[in-house]
CSV table of C-alpha atoms (C1' of nucleotides) in Angstrom, one decimal:
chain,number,residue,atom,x,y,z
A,5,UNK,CA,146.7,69.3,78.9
A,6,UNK,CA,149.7,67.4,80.2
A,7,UNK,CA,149.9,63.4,81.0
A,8,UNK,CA,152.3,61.1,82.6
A,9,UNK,CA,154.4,60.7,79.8
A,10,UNK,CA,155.3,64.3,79.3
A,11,UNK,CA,156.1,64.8,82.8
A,12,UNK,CA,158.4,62.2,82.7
A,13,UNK,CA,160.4,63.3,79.2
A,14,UNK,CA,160.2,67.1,81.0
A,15,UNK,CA,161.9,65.0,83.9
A,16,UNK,CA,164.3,63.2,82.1
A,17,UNK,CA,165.0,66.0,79.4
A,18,UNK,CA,166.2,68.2,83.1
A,19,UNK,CA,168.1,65.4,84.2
A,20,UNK,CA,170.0,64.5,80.9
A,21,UNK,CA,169.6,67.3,78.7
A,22,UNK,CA,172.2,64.9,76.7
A,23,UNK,CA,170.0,62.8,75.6
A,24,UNK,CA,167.3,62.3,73.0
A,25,UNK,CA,164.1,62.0,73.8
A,26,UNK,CA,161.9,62.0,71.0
A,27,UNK,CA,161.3,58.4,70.6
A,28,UNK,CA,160.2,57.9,74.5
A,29,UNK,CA,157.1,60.2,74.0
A,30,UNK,CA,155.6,57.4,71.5
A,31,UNK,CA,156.8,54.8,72.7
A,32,UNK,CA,156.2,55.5,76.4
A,33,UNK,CA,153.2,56.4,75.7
A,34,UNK,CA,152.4,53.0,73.6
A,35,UNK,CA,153.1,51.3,76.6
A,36,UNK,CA,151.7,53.0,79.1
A,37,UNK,CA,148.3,52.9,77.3
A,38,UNK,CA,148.8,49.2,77.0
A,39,UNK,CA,148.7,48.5,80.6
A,40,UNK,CA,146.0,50.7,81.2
A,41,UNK,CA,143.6,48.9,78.5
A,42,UNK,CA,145.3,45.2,80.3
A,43,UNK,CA,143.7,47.1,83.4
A,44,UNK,CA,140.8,47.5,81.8
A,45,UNK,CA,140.6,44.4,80.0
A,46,UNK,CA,141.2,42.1,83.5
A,47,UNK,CA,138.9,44.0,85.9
A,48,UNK,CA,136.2,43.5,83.0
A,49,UNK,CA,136.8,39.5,82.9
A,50,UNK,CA,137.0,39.5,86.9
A,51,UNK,CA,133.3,37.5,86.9
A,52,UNK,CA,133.8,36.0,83.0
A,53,UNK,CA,134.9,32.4,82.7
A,54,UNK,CA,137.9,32.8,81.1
A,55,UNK,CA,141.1,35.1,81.9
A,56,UNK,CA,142.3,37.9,79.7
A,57,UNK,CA,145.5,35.7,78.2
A,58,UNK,CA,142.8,33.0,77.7
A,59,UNK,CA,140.2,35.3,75.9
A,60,UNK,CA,143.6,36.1,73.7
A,61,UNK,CA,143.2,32.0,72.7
A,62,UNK,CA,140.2,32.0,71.7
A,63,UNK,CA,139.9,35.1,69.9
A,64,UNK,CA,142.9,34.1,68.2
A,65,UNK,CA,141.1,30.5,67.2
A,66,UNK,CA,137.9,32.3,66.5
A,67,UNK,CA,139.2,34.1,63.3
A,68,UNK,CA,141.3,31.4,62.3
A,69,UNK,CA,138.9,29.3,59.7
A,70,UNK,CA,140.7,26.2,60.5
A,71,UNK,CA,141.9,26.2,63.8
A,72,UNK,CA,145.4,26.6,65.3
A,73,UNK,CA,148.5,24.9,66.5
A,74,UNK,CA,150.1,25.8,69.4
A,75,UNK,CA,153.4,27.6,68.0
A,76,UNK,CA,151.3,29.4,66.3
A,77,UNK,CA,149.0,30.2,69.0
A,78,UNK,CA,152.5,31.4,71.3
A,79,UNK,CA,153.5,33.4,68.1
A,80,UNK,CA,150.0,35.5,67.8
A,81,UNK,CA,149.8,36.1,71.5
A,82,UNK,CA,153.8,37.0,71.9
A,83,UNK,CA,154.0,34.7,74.8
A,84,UNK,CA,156.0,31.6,75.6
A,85,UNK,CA,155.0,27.8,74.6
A,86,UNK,CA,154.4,26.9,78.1
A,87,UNK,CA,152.1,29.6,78.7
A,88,UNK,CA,150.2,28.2,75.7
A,89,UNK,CA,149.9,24.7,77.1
A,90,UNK,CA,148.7,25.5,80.3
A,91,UNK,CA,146.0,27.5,79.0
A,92,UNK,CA,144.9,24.7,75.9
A,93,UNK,CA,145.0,22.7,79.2
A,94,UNK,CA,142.5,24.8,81.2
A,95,UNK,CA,140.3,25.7,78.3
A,96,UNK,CA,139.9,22.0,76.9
A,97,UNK,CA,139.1,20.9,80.6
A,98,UNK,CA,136.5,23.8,80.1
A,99,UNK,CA,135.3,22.6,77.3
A,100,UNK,CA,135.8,25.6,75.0
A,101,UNK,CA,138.1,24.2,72.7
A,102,UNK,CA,139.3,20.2,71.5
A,103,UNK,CA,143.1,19.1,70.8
A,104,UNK,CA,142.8,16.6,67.9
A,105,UNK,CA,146.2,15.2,66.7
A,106,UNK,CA,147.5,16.0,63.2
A,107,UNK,CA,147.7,12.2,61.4
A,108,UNK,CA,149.6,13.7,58.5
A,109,UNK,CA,152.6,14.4,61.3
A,110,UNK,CA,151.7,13.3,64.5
A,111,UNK,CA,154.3,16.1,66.1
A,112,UNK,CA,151.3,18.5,65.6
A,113,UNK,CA,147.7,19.2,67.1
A,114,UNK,CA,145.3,21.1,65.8
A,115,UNK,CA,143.6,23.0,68.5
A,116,UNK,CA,139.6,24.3,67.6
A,117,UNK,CA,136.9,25.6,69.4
A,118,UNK,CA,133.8,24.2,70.3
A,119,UNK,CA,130.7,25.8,69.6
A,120,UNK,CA,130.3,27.1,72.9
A,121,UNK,CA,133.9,28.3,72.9
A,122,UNK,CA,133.4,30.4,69.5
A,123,UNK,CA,130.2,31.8,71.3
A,124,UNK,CA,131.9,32.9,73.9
A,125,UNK,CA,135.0,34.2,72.0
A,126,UNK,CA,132.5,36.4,69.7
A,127,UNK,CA,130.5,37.9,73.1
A,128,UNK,CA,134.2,38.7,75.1
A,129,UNK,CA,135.0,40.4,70.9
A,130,UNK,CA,132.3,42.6,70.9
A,131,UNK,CA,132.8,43.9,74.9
A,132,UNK,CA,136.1,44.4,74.4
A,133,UNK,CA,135.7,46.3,71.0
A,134,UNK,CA,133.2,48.6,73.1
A,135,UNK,CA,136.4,49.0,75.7
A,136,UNK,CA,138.4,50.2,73.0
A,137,UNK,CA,136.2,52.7,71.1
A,138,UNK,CA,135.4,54.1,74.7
A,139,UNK,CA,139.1,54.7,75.1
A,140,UNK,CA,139.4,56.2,71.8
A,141,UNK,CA,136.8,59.1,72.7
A,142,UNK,CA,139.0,61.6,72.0
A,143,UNK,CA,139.9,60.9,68.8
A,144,UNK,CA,137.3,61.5,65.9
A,145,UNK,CA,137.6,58.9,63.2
A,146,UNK,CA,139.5,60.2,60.9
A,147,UNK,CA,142.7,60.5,64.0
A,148,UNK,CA,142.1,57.1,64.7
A,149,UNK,CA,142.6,56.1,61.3
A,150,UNK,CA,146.0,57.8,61.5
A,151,UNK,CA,146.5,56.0,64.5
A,152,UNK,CA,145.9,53.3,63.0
A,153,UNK,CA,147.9,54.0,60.3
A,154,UNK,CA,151.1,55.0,62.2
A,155,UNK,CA,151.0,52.0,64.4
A,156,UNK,CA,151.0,49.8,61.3
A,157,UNK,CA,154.0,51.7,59.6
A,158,UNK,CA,156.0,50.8,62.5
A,159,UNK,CA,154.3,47.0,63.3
A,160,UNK,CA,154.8,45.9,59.7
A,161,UNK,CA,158.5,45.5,59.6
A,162,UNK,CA,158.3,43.3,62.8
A,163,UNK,CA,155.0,41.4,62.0
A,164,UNK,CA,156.9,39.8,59.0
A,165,UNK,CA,160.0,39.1,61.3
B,13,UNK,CA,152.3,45.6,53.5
B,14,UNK,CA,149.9,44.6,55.8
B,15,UNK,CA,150.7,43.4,59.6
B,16,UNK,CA,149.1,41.3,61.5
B,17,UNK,CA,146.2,43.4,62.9
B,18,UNK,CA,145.1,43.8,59.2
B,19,UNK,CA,144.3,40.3,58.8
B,20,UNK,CA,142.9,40.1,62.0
B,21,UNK,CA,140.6,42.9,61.0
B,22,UNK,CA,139.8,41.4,58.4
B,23,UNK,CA,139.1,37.7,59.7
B,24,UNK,CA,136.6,39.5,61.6
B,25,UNK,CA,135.2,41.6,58.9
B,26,UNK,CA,134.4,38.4,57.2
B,27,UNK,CA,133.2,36.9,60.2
B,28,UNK,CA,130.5,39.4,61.5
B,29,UNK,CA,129.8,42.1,59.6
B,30,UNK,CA,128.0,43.7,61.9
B,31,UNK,CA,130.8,45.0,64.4
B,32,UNK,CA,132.5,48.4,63.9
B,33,UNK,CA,135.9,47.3,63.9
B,34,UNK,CA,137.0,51.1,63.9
B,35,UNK,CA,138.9,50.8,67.3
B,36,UNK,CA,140.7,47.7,67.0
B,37,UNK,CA,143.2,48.5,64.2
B,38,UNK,CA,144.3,51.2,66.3
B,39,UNK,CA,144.2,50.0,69.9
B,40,UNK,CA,145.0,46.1,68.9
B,41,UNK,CA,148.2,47.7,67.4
B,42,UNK,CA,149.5,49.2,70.4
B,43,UNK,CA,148.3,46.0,72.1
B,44,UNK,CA,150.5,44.3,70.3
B,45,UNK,CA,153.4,46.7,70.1
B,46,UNK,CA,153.7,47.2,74.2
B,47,UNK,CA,153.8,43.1,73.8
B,48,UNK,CA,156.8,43.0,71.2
B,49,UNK,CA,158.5,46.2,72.9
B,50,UNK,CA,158.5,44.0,75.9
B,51,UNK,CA,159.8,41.1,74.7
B,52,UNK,CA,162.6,42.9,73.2
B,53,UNK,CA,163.6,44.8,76.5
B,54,UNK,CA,162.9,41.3,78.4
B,55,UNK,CA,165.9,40.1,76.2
B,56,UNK,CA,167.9,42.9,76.1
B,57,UNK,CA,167.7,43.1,80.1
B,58,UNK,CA,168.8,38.6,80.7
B,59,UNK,CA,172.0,39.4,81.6
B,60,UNK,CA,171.1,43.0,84.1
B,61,UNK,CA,171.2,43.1,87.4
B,62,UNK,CA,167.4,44.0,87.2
B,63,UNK,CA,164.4,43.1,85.4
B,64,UNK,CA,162.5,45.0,83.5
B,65,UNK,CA,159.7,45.8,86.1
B,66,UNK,CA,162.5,46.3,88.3
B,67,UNK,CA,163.9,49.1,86.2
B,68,UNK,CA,161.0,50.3,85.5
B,69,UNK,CA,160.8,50.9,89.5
B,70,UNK,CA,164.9,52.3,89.6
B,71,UNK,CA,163.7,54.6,86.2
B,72,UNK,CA,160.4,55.9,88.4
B,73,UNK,CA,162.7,57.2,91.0
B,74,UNK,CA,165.0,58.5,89.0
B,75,UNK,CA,163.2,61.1,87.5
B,76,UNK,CA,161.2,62.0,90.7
B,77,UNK,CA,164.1,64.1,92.6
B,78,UNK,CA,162.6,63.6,96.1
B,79,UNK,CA,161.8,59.7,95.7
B,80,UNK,CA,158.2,58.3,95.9
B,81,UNK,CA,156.2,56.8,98.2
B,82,UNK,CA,155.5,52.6,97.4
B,83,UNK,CA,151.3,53.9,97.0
B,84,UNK,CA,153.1,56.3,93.7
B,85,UNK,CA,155.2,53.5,92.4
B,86,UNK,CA,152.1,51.2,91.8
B,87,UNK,CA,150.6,54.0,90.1
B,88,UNK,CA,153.4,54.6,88.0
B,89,UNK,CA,154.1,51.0,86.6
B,90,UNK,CA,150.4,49.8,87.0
B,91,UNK,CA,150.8,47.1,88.8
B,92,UNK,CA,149.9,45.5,92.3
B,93,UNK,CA,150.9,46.7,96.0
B,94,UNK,CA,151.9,44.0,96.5
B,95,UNK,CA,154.0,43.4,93.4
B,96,UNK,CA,155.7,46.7,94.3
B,97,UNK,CA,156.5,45.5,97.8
B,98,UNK,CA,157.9,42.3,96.2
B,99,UNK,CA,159.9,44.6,93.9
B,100,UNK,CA,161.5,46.9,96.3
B,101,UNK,CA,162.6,44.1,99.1
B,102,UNK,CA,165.0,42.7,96.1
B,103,UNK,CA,165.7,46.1,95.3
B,104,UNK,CA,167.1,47.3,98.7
B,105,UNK,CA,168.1,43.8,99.2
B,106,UNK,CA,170.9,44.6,96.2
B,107,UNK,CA,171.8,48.1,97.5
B,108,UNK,CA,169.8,50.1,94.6
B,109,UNK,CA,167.4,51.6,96.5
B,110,UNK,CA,166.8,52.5,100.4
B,111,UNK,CA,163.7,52.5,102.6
B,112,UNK,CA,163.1,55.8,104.9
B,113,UNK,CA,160.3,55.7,107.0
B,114,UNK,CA,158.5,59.0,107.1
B,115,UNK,CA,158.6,60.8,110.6
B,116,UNK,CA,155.5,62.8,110.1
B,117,UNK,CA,152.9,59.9,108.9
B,118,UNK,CA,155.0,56.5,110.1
B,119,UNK,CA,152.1,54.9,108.0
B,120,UNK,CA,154.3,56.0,104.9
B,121,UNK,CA,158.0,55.0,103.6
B,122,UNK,CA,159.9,57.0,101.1
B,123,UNK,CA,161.8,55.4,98.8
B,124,UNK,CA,165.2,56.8,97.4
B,125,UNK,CA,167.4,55.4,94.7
B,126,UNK,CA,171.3,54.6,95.9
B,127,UNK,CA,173.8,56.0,94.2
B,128,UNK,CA,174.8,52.8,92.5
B,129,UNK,CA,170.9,52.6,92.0
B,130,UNK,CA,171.0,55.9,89.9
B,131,UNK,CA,173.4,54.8,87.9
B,132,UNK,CA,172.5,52.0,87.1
B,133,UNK,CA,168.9,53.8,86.2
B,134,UNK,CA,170.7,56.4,83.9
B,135,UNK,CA,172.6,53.2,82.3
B,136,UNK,CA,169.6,50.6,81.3
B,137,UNK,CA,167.5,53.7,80.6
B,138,UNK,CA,169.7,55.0,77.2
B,139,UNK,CA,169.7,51.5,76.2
B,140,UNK,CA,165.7,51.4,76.5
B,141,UNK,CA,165.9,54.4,74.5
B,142,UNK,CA,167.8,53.1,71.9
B,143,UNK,CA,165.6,50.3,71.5
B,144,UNK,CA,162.7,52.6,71.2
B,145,UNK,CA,164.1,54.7,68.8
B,146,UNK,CA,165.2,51.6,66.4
B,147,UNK,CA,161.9,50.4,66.7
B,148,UNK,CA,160.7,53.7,64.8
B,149,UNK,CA,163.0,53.8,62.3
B,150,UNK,CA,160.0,53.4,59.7
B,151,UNK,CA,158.6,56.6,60.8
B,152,UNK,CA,160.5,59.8,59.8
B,153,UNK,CA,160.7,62.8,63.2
B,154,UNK,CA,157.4,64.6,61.8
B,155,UNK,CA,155.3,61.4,61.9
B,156,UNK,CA,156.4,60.4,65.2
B,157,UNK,CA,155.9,63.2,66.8
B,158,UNK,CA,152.3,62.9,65.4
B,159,UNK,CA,151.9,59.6,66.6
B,160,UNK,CA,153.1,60.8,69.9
B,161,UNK,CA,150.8,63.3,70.0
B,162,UNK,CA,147.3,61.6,69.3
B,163,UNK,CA,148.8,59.2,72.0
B,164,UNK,CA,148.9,62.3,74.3
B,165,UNK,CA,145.0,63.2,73.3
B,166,UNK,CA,144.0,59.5,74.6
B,167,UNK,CA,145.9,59.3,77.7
B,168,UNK,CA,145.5,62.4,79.4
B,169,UNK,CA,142.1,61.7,80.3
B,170,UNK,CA,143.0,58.5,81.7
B,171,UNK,CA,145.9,59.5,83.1
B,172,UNK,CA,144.4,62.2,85.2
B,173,UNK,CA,142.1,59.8,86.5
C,17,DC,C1',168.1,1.0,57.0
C,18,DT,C1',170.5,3.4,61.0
C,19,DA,C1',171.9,7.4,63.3
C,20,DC,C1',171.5,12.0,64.1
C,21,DA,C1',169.7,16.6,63.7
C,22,DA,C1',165.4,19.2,63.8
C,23,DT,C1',160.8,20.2,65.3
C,24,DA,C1',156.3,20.1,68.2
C,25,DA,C1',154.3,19.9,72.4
C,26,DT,C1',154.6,19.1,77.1
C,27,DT,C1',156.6,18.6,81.8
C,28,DT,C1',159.3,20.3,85.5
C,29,DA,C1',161.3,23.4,88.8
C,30,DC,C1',161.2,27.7,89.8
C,31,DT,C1',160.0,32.9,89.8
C,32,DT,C1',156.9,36.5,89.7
C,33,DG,C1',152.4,38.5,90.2
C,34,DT,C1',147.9,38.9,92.5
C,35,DG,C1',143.6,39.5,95.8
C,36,DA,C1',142.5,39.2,100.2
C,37,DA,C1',143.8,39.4,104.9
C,38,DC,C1',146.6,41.7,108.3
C,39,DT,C1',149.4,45.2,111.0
C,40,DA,C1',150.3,49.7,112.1
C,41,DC,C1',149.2,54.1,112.2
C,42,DT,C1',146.2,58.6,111.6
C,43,DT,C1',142.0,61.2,111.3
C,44,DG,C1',137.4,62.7,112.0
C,45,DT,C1',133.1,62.5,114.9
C,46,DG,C1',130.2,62.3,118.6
D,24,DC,C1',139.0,61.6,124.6
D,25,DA,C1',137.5,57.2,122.7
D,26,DC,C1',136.8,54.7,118.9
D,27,DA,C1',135.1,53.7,114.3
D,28,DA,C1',136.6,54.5,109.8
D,29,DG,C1',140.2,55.2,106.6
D,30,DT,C1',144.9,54.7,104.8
D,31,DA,C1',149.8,52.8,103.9
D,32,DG,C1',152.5,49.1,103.5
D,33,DT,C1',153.2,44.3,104.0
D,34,DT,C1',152.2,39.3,104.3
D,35,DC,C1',150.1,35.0,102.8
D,36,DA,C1',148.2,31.5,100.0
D,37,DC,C1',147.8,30.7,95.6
D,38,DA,C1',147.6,31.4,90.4
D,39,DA,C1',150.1,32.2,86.2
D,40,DG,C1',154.4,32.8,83.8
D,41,DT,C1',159.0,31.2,82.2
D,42,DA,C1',163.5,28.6,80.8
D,43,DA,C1',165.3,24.5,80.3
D,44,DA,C1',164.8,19.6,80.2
D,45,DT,C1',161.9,15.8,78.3
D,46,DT,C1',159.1,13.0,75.1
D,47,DA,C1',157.6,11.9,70.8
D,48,DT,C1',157.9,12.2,66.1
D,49,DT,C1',159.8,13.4,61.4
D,50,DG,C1',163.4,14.5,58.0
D,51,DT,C1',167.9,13.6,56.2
D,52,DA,C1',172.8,12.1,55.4
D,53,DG,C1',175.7,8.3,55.1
DNA sequence: CTACAATAATTTACTTGTGAACTACTTGTG
DNA sequence: CACAAGTAGTTCACAAGTAAATTATTGTAG
């Protein structure tokens, strides 16, 4: 009946009764079910040819009609610009996506995938879709859609920021 | 209105058809929330005597009033043995936390929070729940403890395995 | 024009995390 | 009781991440 998260408010709520828990128990929980799925996710790719953070790229540059530039690329993956460039690096040397430079402003590079890269992006999609409906189980659809729902309520305000 | 899960979702409506894309407005959102909740305790934390793994350590032994064992820690914060190992050195290192080996099994070590550890625990973890809390401000108390609750019908599956 | 701020991507120096040995200890089985 | 198998924690070699400096380019104010 019980998981991790609400031994740890009962924990906390016996330590510092003070306090006020009620944001911890979504929150927590948000978290918590985020490094399981990263779990998930990396022990999946263990034999793929590309890394989790790397399948993140490309999935990224697979729905994006017209490719990518880096800063955008470190925005939709909430990581830093170097972490970017070393993994353009490592998947152009693999030959899953090109860097052509921008001749309108030759500050920019549009980054695209190669045909084999957007195959690949579309057959790690579909596995990890599978990964998520399995953890989803207990949920029938209409709960996921509130789920779905909630999360968005609370992502919108920050998504524009 | 819409965040950026609802143009992903539908990118890949457009793009293939096919794939129930059910799961990943609900699980890509807490993807992508854990990532931004992150970022914002990774900022908060710059100028802390910890990081944020590391507190997540100091807040594990906090609310476990007989300390844990380094095998419990990993499970806690998902992560690495040797991550944890890493983690605790440069905790004990700074006086937080202290390393008892255990007299019964000498193959296990119990670790305890200082009392300057504690503290310290008690301190960074009402700011963490400030944070959390200002990151549902969209959400009024029923609807949070709804999404708190569907939360709780994924995890404790997982979390009792 | 020139100089100077702003922006994009990369490089550099360093920190942190990981899987795979390795050490130390305990337990179960013949 | 010996000894293979199992378990806990750590170490090691390396991979991946970051902040801050660097390079290259564009916009803008005088």
């Amino acid at each position: 009946m019980s998981d991790a998260l609400s031994r740890f408010r009962d924990s906390w709520a016996h330590l510092r009764p003070d306090l006020d828990l009620s944001s911890m128990e979504a929150i927590g929980r948000v978290l918590r079910l985020a490094a399981l799925m990263h779990h998930i996710t990396d022990t999946a790719l263990t034999d793929a040819e590309v890394t989790r953070p790397e399948f993140e790229v490309l999935a990224a540059l697979r729905r994006s009609p017209h490719g990518l530039r880096p800063r955008q690329l470190t925005r939709e993956t909430v990581s830093s610009s170097a972490a970017t460039t070393k993994r353009l690096t490592r998947l152009e040397q693999a030959g899953l996506i090109t860097r052509t430079p921008h001749h309108r402003d030759r500050r920019e590079i549009q980054v695209t995938l190669t045909d084999r890269g957007a195959q690949l992006a579309e057959e790690l999609f579909t596995g990890q879709l599978q990964r998520e409906s399995e953890l989803l189980t207990p949920l029938d659809p209409d709960e996921r859609a509130q789920l779905a729902h909630l999360l968005q309520r609370v992502l919108t305000p920050i998504d524009r920021a």
